[in-house]
PDB file of C-alpha atoms in Angstrom:
ATOM      1  CA  UNK A1091      65.469   6.057 -16.196  1.00 52.00           C
ATOM      2  CA  UNK A1092      68.645   6.080 -18.305  1.00 46.00           C
ATOM      3  CA  UNK A1093      70.444   4.047 -15.617  1.00 46.00           C
ATOM      4  CA  UNK A1094      67.699   1.388 -15.661  1.00 46.00           C
ATOM      5  CA  UNK A1095      67.781   1.193 -19.492  1.00 45.00           C
ATOM      6  CA  UNK A1096      71.576   0.821 -19.512  1.00 44.00           C
ATOM      7  CA  UNK A1097      71.349  -1.888 -16.863  1.00 47.00           C
ATOM      8  CA  UNK A1098      68.667  -3.783 -18.839  1.00 43.00           C
ATOM      9  CA  UNK A1099      70.773  -3.499 -21.987  1.00 40.00           C
ATOM     10  CA  UNK A1100      73.834  -4.815 -20.123  1.00 39.00           C
ATOM     11  CA  UNK A1101      71.835  -7.767 -18.753  1.00 40.00           C
ATOM     12  CA  UNK A1102      70.494  -8.550 -22.245  1.00 37.00           C
ATOM     13  CA  UNK A1103      73.988  -8.437 -23.759  1.00 40.00           C
ATOM     14  CA  UNK A1104      75.364 -10.716 -21.030  1.00 39.00           C
ATOM     15  CA  UNK A1105      72.504 -13.172 -21.479  1.00 40.00           C
ATOM     16  CA  UNK A1106      73.077 -13.354 -25.228  1.00 37.00           C
ATOM     17  CA  UNK A1107      76.836 -13.666 -24.784  1.00 36.00           C
ATOM     18  CA  UNK A1108      76.460 -16.820 -22.727  1.00 37.00           C
ATOM     19  CA  UNK A1109      73.710 -18.346 -24.848  1.00 36.00           C
ATOM     20  CA  UNK A1110      74.882 -21.789 -26.002  1.00 39.00           C
ATOM     21  CA  UNK A1111      74.331 -21.595 -29.737  1.00 37.00           C
ATOM     22  CA  UNK A1112      73.415 -24.948 -31.180  1.00 40.00           C
ATOM     23  CA  UNK A1113      74.704 -26.341 -34.413  1.00 49.00           C
ATOM     24  CA  UNK A1114      72.557 -27.675 -37.248  1.00 57.00           C
ATOM     25  CA  UNK A1115      70.931 -30.978 -36.387  1.00 65.00           C
ATOM     26  CA  UNK A1116      68.261 -31.266 -39.051  1.00 74.00           C
ATOM     27  CA  UNK A1117      69.056 -32.808 -42.430  1.00 79.00           C
ATOM     28  CA  UNK A1118      66.954 -30.082 -44.084  1.00 81.00           C
ATOM     29  CA  UNK A1119      69.548 -27.525 -42.924  1.00 78.00           C
ATOM     30  CA  UNK A1120      72.101 -28.974 -45.346  1.00 82.00           C
ATOM     31  CA  UNK A1121      72.221 -28.200 -49.040  1.00 84.00           C
ATOM     32  CA  UNK A1122      73.939 -29.529 -52.104  1.00 89.00           C
ATOM     33  CA  UNK A1123      74.047 -26.840 -54.789  1.00 89.00           C
ATOM     34  CA  UNK A1124      71.021 -25.110 -53.207  1.00 88.00           C
ATOM     35  CA  UNK A1125      68.899 -28.291 -52.892  1.00 90.00           C
ATOM     36  CA  UNK A1126      67.726 -29.681 -49.555  1.00 92.00           C
ATOM     37  CA  UNK A1127      65.936 -32.842 -48.494  1.00 95.00           C
ATOM     38  CA  UNK A1128      62.241 -31.952 -48.324  1.00 95.00           C
ATOM     39  CA  UNK A1129      62.409 -29.460 -51.230  1.00 95.00           C
ATOM     40  CA  UNK A1130      60.300 -29.980 -54.320  1.00 96.00           C
ATOM     41  CA  UNK A1131      62.390 -30.687 -57.408  1.00 94.00           C
ATOM     42  CA  UNK A1132      59.814 -28.631 -59.313  1.00 95.00           C
ATOM     43  CA  UNK A1133      61.121 -25.507 -57.543  1.00 93.00           C
ATOM     44  CA  UNK A1134      64.383 -25.990 -59.459  1.00 91.00           C
ATOM     45  CA  UNK A1135      63.689 -27.958 -62.658  1.00 91.00           C
ATOM     46  CA  UNK A1136      60.771 -28.582 -64.968  1.00 91.00           C
ATOM     47  CA  UNK A1137      59.070 -31.948 -65.308  1.00 93.00           C
ATOM     48  CA  UNK A1138      60.723 -32.658 -68.673  1.00 93.00           C
ATOM     49  CA  UNK A1139      64.208 -32.323 -67.152  1.00 92.00           C
ATOM     50  CA  UNK A1140      63.279 -34.524 -64.177  1.00 93.00           C
ATOM     51  CA  UNK A1141      61.732 -37.269 -66.312  1.00 92.00           C
ATOM     52  CA  UNK A1142      64.596 -37.061 -68.824  1.00 91.00           C
ATOM     53  CA  UNK A1143      67.082 -38.096 -66.133  1.00 91.00           C
ATOM     54  CA  UNK A1144      65.153 -41.080 -64.748  1.00 92.00           C
ATOM     55  CA  UNK A1145      67.204 -44.220 -64.038  1.00 91.00           C
ATOM     56  CA  UNK A1146      65.697 -47.601 -63.196  1.00 84.00           C
ATOM     57  CA  UNK A1147      68.077 -49.261 -60.729  1.00 80.00           C
ATOM     58  CA  UNK A1148      65.823 -51.061 -58.276  1.00 87.00           C
ATOM     59  CA  UNK A1149      62.951 -53.517 -58.795  1.00 88.00           C
ATOM     60  CA  UNK A1150      61.203 -51.984 -55.749  1.00 90.00           C
ATOM     61  CA  UNK A1151      59.483 -48.825 -57.003  1.00 92.00           C
ATOM     62  CA  UNK A1152      58.981 -47.074 -53.658  1.00 95.00           C
ATOM     63  CA  UNK A1153      61.428 -44.417 -54.884  1.00 95.00           C
ATOM     64  CA  UNK A1154      62.416 -43.148 -58.308  1.00 94.00           C
ATOM     65  CA  UNK A1155      65.811 -41.685 -59.158  1.00 95.00           C
ATOM     66  CA  UNK A1156      66.669 -38.914 -61.586  1.00 95.00           C
ATOM     67  CA  UNK A1157      70.148 -37.553 -62.312  1.00 94.00           C
ATOM     68  CA  UNK A1158      71.466 -34.938 -64.658  1.00 89.00           C
ATOM     69  CA  UNK A1159      74.000 -32.285 -65.419  1.00 90.00           C
ATOM     70  CA  UNK A1160      72.898 -28.672 -65.632  1.00 86.00           C
ATOM     71  CA  UNK A1161      74.435 -25.211 -65.899  1.00 87.00           C
ATOM     72  CA  UNK A1162      72.970 -24.471 -62.431  1.00 83.00           C
ATOM     73  CA  UNK A1163      75.328 -27.079 -60.962  1.00 88.00           C
ATOM     74  CA  UNK A1164      78.694 -25.528 -60.101  1.00 89.00           C
ATOM     75  CA  UNK A1165      80.654 -27.668 -57.615  1.00 90.00           C
ATOM     76  CA  UNK A1166      79.657 -31.108 -58.866  1.00 93.00           C
ATOM     77  CA  UNK A1167      79.529 -32.677 -62.319  1.00 95.00           C
ATOM     78  CA  UNK A1168      76.023 -34.013 -61.806  1.00 94.00           C
ATOM     79  CA  UNK A1169      73.287 -34.264 -59.188  1.00 94.00           C
ATOM     80  CA  UNK A1170      70.897 -37.100 -58.398  1.00 95.00           C
ATOM     81  CA  UNK A1171      67.593 -37.102 -56.531  1.00 96.00           C
ATOM     82  CA  UNK A1172      65.362 -39.805 -55.051  1.00 96.00           C
ATOM     83  CA  UNK A1173      61.641 -39.048 -54.786  1.00 96.00           C
ATOM     84  CA  UNK A1174      58.411 -41.046 -54.595  1.00 96.00           C
ATOM     85  CA  UNK A1175      57.036 -41.785 -58.092  1.00 93.00           C
ATOM     86  CA  UNK A1176      53.401 -41.046 -57.165  1.00 93.00           C
ATOM     87  CA  UNK A1177      54.297 -37.657 -55.621  1.00 95.00           C
ATOM     88  CA  UNK A1178      53.314 -34.886 -58.045  1.00 94.00           C
ATOM     89  CA  UNK A1179      55.396 -32.408 -56.005  1.00 95.00           C
ATOM     90  CA  UNK A1180      58.578 -34.478 -56.437  1.00 96.00           C
ATOM     91  CA  UNK A1181      59.615 -34.044 -52.797  1.00 97.00           C
ATOM     92  CA  UNK A1182      63.320 -34.857 -52.393  1.00 97.00           C
ATOM     93  CA  UNK A1183      64.184 -37.700 -49.976  1.00 97.00           C
ATOM     94  CA  UNK A1184      67.833 -38.014 -50.970  1.00 96.00           C
ATOM     95  CA  UNK A1185      70.275 -35.791 -52.857  1.00 95.00           C
ATOM     96  CA  UNK A1186      73.631 -36.814 -54.262  1.00 95.00           C
ATOM     97  CA  UNK A1187      76.337 -34.733 -55.845  1.00 94.00           C
ATOM     98  CA  UNK A1188      79.069 -36.429 -57.877  1.00 95.00           C
ATOM     99  CA  UNK A1189      82.368 -35.032 -59.081  1.00 95.00           C
ATOM    100  CA  UNK A1190      84.726 -36.963 -61.347  1.00 95.00           C
ATOM    101  CA  UNK A1191      88.485 -36.773 -60.839  1.00 94.00           C
ATOM    102  CA  UNK A1192      89.748 -38.549 -63.939  1.00 88.00           C
ATOM    103  CA  UNK A1193      93.144 -36.853 -64.010  1.00 88.00           C
ATOM    104  CA  UNK A1194      94.108 -36.929 -60.335  1.00 93.00           C
ATOM    105  CA  UNK A1195      92.453 -38.758 -57.424  1.00 95.00           C
ATOM    106  CA  UNK A1196      94.031 -36.190 -55.079  1.00 96.00           C
ATOM    107  CA  UNK A1197      91.429 -33.681 -56.324  1.00 94.00           C
ATOM    108  CA  UNK A1198      88.710 -35.978 -54.946  1.00 95.00           C
ATOM    109  CA  UNK A1199      90.485 -36.492 -51.606  1.00 96.00           C
ATOM    110  CA  UNK A1200      91.042 -32.740 -51.200  1.00 95.00           C
ATOM    111  CA  UNK A1201      87.375 -32.078 -52.013  1.00 94.00           C
ATOM    112  CA  UNK A1202      86.288 -34.745 -49.501  1.00 95.00           C
ATOM    113  CA  UNK A1203      88.448 -33.146 -46.796  1.00 95.00           C
ATOM    114  CA  UNK A1204      86.972 -29.720 -47.596  1.00 93.00           C
ATOM    115  CA  UNK A1205      83.392 -31.041 -47.389  1.00 92.00           C
ATOM    116  CA  UNK A1206      84.123 -32.818 -44.093  1.00 93.00           C
ATOM    117  CA  UNK A1207      85.639 -29.683 -42.539  1.00 92.00           C
ATOM    118  CA  UNK A1208      82.684 -27.562 -43.651  1.00 89.00           C
ATOM    119  CA  UNK A1209      80.204 -30.111 -42.320  1.00 88.00           C
ATOM    120  CA  UNK A1210      81.985 -30.361 -38.979  1.00 87.00           C
ATOM    121  CA  UNK A1211      81.844 -26.546 -38.600  1.00 87.00           C
ATOM    122  CA  UNK A1212      78.046 -26.648 -38.590  1.00 84.00           C
ATOM    123  CA  UNK A1213      77.412 -30.001 -36.899  1.00 86.00           C
ATOM    124  CA  UNK A1214      78.471 -31.744 -33.696  1.00 87.00           C
ATOM    125  CA  UNK A1215      78.154 -35.169 -35.323  1.00 90.00           C
ATOM    126  CA  UNK A1216      81.350 -37.228 -35.346  1.00 91.00           C
ATOM    127  CA  UNK A1217      81.905 -39.236 -38.527  1.00 93.00           C
ATOM    128  CA  UNK A1218      82.240 -42.968 -38.891  1.00 94.00           C
ATOM    129  CA  UNK A1219      85.258 -43.341 -41.183  1.00 96.00           C
ATOM    130  CA  UNK A1220      86.131 -46.473 -43.070  1.00 95.00           C
ATOM    131  CA  UNK A1221      87.865 -47.801 -46.130  1.00 95.00           C
ATOM    132  CA  UNK A1222      85.975 -50.304 -48.254  1.00 93.00           C
ATOM    133  CA  UNK A1223      87.832 -52.606 -50.637  1.00 94.00           C
ATOM    134  CA  UNK A1224      85.928 -53.788 -53.684  1.00 90.00           C
ATOM    135  CA  UNK A1225      86.234 -57.420 -54.748  1.00 90.00           C
ATOM    136  CA  UNK A1226      88.108 -58.020 -57.975  1.00 90.00           C
ATOM    137  CA  UNK A1227      85.696 -58.191 -60.916  1.00 88.00           C
ATOM    138  CA  UNK A1228      85.376 -57.137 -64.545  1.00 84.00           C
ATOM    139  CA  UNK A1229      83.656 -53.906 -63.470  1.00 86.00           C
ATOM    140  CA  UNK A1230      85.724 -53.087 -60.378  1.00 89.00           C
ATOM    141  CA  UNK A1231      89.108 -54.189 -61.665  1.00 88.00           C
ATOM    142  CA  UNK A1232      91.822 -55.199 -59.205  1.00 93.00           C
ATOM    143  CA  UNK A1233      92.498 -53.099 -56.117  1.00 93.00           C
ATOM    144  CA  UNK A1234      89.629 -50.600 -56.188  1.00 93.00           C
ATOM    145  CA  UNK A1235      88.612 -49.048 -52.876  1.00 94.00           C
ATOM    146  CA  UNK A1236      86.592 -46.215 -51.332  1.00 94.00           C
ATOM    147  CA  UNK A1237      87.193 -43.907 -48.382  1.00 96.00           C
ATOM    148  CA  UNK A1238      83.946 -43.141 -46.596  1.00 96.00           C
ATOM    149  CA  UNK A1239      82.796 -40.712 -43.921  1.00 95.00           C
ATOM    150  CA  UNK A1240      79.300 -41.243 -42.566  1.00 95.00           C
ATOM    151  CA  UNK A1241      77.522 -38.736 -40.331  1.00 94.00           C
ATOM    152  CA  UNK A1242      74.450 -40.191 -38.614  1.00 94.00           C
ATOM    153  CA  UNK A1243      71.829 -37.908 -37.084  1.00 92.00           C
ATOM    154  CA  UNK A1244      69.942 -38.932 -33.948  1.00 91.00           C
ATOM    155  CA  UNK A1245      66.715 -39.281 -35.975  1.00 91.00           C
ATOM    156  CA  UNK A1246      68.296 -41.638 -38.545  1.00 93.00           C
ATOM    157  CA  UNK A1247      69.013 -39.104 -41.317  1.00 94.00           C
ATOM    158  CA  UNK A1248      72.547 -39.306 -42.727  1.00 94.00           C
ATOM    159  CA  UNK A1249      75.247 -37.509 -44.682  1.00 94.00           C
ATOM    160  CA  UNK A1250      77.536 -39.849 -46.577  1.00 94.00           C
ATOM    161  CA  UNK A1251      80.768 -38.733 -48.260  1.00 95.00           C
ATOM    162  CA  UNK A1252      82.708 -41.211 -50.370  1.00 96.00           C
ATOM    163  CA  UNK A1253      85.738 -41.042 -52.638  1.00 96.00           C
ATOM    164  CA  UNK A1254      86.023 -44.030 -54.954  1.00 96.00           C
ATOM    165  CA  UNK A1255      89.552 -44.788 -56.147  1.00 95.00           C
ATOM    166  CA  UNK A1256      88.918 -47.169 -59.021  1.00 94.00           C
ATOM    167  CA  UNK A1257      91.674 -49.461 -60.276  1.00 93.00           C
ATOM    168  CA  UNK A1258      93.189 -48.765 -63.700  1.00 92.00           C
ATOM    169  CA  UNK A1259      91.504 -51.899 -65.069  1.00 93.00           C
ATOM    170  CA  UNK A1260      88.027 -51.025 -63.760  1.00 91.00           C
ATOM    171  CA  UNK A1261      85.172 -49.703 -65.906  1.00 91.00           C
ATOM    172  CA  UNK A1262      84.620 -46.646 -63.693  1.00 92.00           C
ATOM    173  CA  UNK A1263      86.205 -43.228 -63.248  1.00 93.00           C
ATOM    174  CA  UNK A1264      87.538 -41.995 -59.903  1.00 95.00           C
ATOM    175  CA  UNK A1265      84.936 -39.831 -58.195  1.00 95.00           C
ATOM    176  CA  UNK A1266      83.655 -38.312 -55.007  1.00 96.00           C
ATOM    177  CA  UNK A1267      80.016 -38.347 -54.016  1.00 96.00           C
ATOM    178  CA  UNK A1268      78.189 -36.439 -51.326  1.00 95.00           C
ATOM    179  CA  UNK A1269      74.820 -37.860 -50.283  1.00 94.00           C
ATOM    180  CA  UNK A1270      72.256 -36.262 -47.988  1.00 94.00           C
ATOM    181  CA  UNK A1271      69.667 -38.901 -47.074  1.00 95.00           C
ATOM    182  CA  UNK A1272      66.456 -38.815 -45.055  1.00 96.00           C
ATOM    183  CA  UNK A1273      65.841 -41.696 -42.655  1.00 95.00           C
ATOM    184  CA  UNK A1274      62.872 -42.843 -44.757  1.00 96.00           C
ATOM    185  CA  UNK A1275      65.113 -43.146 -47.801  1.00 95.00           C
ATOM    186  CA  UNK A1276      67.995 -44.743 -45.853  1.00 94.00           C
ATOM    187  CA  UNK A1277      65.687 -47.387 -44.391  1.00 94.00           C
ATOM    188  CA  UNK A1278      64.325 -48.187 -47.841  1.00 94.00           C
ATOM    189  CA  UNK A1279      67.804 -48.365 -49.393  1.00 93.00           C
ATOM    190  CA  UNK A1280      68.963 -50.739 -46.662  1.00 92.00           C
ATOM    191  CA  UNK A1281      65.951 -52.975 -47.256  1.00 92.00           C
ATOM    192  CA  UNK A1282      66.474 -53.227 -51.030  1.00 89.00           C
ATOM    193  CA  UNK A1283      70.264 -53.571 -50.803  1.00 82.00           C
ATOM    194  CA  UNK A1284      70.253 -56.657 -48.575  1.00 69.00           C
TER     195      UNK A1284
END
């Protein structure tokens, strides 16, 4: 009896040893400061805080956006959330974390590299990397650009990491943003951005 138990245990250990462990492939597995796509904002903040951070950026009102700073936020300077305005549960469809690097853009690049390495440890998705140059304007200044890494899931969800290196004559501060977007939100954003 002991021999049979030892043999069964050995077989179980061998089976588990060769089990191909899969990496995260669902956008809900990823968090920014403890928030995930699909969470209710009400699990983290009260309605007054959410409504106090509302921004009105798009004429299409399919989604609302709220952003704020809070003592709960540790790695980023502020967080932003897109949700449907008629949803009383404030289900999150997109999360963004933003960190400003006003003294040294290298802080943003180092943080971007750290985020990318962490993401690639838990995901098999290869990034699309690109550099985007902004046209010269009063807001952008002359020579502003962004380094982007985009991770696209098979179902259309996405993780988007971007460091914006704003020119000295622009109206913006250097920053890094990390965005975790559901497909539903990404499709909507594409439709209102074109």
